[in-house]
Coordinates of C-alpha atoms in Angstrom, one line a residue:
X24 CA 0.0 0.0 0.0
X25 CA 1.0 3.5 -0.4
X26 CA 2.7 5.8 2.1
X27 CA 0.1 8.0 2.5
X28 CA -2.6 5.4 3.1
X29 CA -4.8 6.2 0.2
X30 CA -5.2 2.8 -1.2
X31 CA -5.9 1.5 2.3
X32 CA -9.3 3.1 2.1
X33 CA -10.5 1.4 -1.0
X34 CA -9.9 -2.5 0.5
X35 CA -10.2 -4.8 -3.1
X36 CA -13.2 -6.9 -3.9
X37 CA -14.0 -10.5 -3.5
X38 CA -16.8 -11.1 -5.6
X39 CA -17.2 -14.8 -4.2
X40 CA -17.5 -13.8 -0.4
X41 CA -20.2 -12.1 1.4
X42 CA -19.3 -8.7 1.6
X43 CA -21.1 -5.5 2.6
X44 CA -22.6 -4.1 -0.3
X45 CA -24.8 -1.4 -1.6
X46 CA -26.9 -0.5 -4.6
X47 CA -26.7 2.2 -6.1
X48 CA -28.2 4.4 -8.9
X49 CA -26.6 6.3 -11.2
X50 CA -27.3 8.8 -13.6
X51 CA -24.5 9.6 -15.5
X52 CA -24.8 12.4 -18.7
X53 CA -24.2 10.4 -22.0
X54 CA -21.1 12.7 -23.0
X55 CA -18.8 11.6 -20.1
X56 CA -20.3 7.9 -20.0
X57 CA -17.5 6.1 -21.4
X58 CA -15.1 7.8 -19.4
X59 CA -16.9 7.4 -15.8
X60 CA -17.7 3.7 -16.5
X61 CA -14.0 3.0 -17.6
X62 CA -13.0 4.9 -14.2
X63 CA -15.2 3.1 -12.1
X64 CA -14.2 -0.8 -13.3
X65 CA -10.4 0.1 -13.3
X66 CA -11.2 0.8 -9.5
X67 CA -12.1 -3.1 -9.3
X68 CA -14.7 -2.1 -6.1
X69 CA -18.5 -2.0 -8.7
X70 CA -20.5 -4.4 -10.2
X71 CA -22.5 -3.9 -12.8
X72 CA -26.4 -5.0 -13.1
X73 CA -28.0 -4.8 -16.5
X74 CA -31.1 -2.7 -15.7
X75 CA -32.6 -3.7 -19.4
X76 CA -32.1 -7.3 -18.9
X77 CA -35.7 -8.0 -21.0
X78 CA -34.6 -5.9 -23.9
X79 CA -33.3 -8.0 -27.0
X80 CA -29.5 -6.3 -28.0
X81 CA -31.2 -4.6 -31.0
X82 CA -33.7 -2.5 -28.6
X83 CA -31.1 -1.2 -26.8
X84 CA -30.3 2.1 -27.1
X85 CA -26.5 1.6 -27.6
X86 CA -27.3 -0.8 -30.3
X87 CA -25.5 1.2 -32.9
X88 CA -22.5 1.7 -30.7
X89 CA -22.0 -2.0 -30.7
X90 CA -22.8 -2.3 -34.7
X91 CA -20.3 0.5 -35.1
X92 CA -17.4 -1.4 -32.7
X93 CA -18.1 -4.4 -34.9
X94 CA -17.6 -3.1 -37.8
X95 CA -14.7 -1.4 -36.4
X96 CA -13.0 -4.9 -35.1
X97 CA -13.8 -6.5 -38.5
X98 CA -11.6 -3.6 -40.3
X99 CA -8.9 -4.4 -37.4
X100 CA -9.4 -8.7 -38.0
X101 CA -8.9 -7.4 -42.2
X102 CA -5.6 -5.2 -41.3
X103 CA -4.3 -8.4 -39.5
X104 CA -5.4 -11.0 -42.2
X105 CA -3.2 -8.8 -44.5
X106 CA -0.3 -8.2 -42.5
X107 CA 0.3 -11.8 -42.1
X108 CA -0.6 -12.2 -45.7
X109 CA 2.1 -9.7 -46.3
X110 CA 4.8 -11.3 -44.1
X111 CA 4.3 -9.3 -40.8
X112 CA 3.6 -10.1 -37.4
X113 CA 1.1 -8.0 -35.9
X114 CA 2.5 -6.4 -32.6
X115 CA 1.2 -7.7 -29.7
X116 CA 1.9 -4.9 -27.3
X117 CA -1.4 -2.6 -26.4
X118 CA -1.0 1.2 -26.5
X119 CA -4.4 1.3 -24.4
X120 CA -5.2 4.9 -23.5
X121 CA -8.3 6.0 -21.3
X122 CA -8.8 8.9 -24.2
X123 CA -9.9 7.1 -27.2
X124 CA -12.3 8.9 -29.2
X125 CA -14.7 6.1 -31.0
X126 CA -15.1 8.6 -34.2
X127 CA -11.8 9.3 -35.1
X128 CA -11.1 5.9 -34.6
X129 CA -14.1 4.6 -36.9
X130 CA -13.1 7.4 -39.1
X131 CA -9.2 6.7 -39.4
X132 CA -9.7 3.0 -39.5
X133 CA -12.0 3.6 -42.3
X134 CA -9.9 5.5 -44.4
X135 CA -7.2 2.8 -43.7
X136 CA -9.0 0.2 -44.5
X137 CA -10.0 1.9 -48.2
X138 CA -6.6 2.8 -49.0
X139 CA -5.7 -0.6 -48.2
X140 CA -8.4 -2.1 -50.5
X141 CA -6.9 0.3 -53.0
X142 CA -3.6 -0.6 -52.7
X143 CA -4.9 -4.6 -52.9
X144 CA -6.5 -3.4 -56.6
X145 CA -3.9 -2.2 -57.9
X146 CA -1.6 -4.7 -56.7
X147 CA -3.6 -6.9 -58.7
X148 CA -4.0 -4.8 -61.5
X149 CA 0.2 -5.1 -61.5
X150 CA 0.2 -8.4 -61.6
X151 CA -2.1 -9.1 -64.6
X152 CA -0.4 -6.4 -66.4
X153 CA 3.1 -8.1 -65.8
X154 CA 1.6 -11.6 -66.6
X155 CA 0.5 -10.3 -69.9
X156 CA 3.9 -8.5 -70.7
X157 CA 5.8 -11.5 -70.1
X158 CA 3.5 -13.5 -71.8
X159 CA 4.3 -11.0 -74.9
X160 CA 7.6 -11.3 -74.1
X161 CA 7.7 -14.7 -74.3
X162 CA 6.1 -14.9 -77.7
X163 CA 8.1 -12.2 -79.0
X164 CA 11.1 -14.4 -78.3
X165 CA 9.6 -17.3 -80.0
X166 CA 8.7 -15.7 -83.0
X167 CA 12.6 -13.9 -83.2
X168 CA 13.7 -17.4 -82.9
X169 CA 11.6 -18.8 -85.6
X170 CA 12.1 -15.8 -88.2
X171 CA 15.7 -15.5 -87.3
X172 CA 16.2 -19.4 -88.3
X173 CA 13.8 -19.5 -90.9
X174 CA 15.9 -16.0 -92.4
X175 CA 19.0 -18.4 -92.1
X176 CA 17.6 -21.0 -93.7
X177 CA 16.2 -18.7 -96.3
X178 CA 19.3 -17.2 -96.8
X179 CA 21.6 -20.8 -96.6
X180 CA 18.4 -21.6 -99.8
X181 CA 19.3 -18.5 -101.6
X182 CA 23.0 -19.2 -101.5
X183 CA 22.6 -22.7 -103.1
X184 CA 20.2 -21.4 -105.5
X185 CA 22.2 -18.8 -106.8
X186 CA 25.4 -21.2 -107.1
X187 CA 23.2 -23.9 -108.8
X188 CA 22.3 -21.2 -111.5
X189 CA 25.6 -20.0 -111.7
X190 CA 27.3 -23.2 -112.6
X191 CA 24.7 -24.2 -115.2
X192 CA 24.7 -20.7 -116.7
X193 CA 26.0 -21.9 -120.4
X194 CA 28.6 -18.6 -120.7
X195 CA 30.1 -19.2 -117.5
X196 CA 30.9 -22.9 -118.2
X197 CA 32.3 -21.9 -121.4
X198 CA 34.4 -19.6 -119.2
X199 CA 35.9 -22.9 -117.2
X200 CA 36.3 -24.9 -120.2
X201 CA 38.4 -22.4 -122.0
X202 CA 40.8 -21.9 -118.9
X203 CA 41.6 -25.3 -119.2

């Protein structure tokens, strides 16, 4: 305990003894809600009753709080899926801090999660477009291969043409014979 004994006033709380309790009511404004509440159960010494036990989750009136913190840990689950689809690890240490704000969160995580998706796209779109070039290169290749052997071969033709018809040409064979 502390020097000054201010944690000796607040003993902790064994929720599976009998220990003198008291209900209590409170009426907190809905601005400073989430801070109060977070307050209160780091202390360890409340529990909490559900006063709107008989409502379904959808009648609630912090439904679309919930909807919204859902749809912010799907975006969260998505950044992990691609980080380890990426070759990171995810860091496992908590930057917790009492003064979140859910909107800039929803909001940041949001435009994250769109560049992301972005980035994914065109990612893809660079990888078809590579596919095809090398395909084109490939064929490109083949066909130099082909009309470079079949110029060869036309050429290597052309050559023994041209000899056949100069050995057979009447004037130059009447050239040879007279040398002789």
């Amino acid at each position: 305990m502390s020097e000054n004994g201010a944690e000796d006033c607040w003993p902790t709380m064994d929720l599976l003894r009998s220990e003198p309790m008291q209900l209590v009511h409170l009426i907190i404004p809905m601005e400073s809600s989430r801070r109060a509440i977070s307050y209160l159960g780091e202390l360890g010494l409340f529990q909490f009753k559900d006063l709107n036990a008989e409502k379904s989750p959808f009648q609630r009136t912090y439904a679309a709080q919930i909807k919204r913190c859902g749809e912010m840990a799907r975006r969260l689950r998505f950044f992990k899926e691609q980080m380890k689809k990426a070759g990171l690890s995810p860091s496992a240490t908590s930057t917790m801090s009492n003064d979140i704000d859910l909107d800039h969160l929803e909001v940041k995580l949001g435009e994250l999660e769109a560049d992301l998706l972005e980035m994914n796209t065109n990612n893809e779109q660079l990888q078809r477009t590579y596919s095809e070039l090398l395909e084109y290169k490939l064929v490109l290749q083949k066909a130099g291969e082909f009309f470079s052997s079949a110029q060869s071969s036309a050429a290597a033709q052309q050559r023994e043409l041209k000899y056949r018809t100069w050995v057979k040409d009447p004037l130059t064979v009447h050239y040879y014979s007279n040398k002789k």
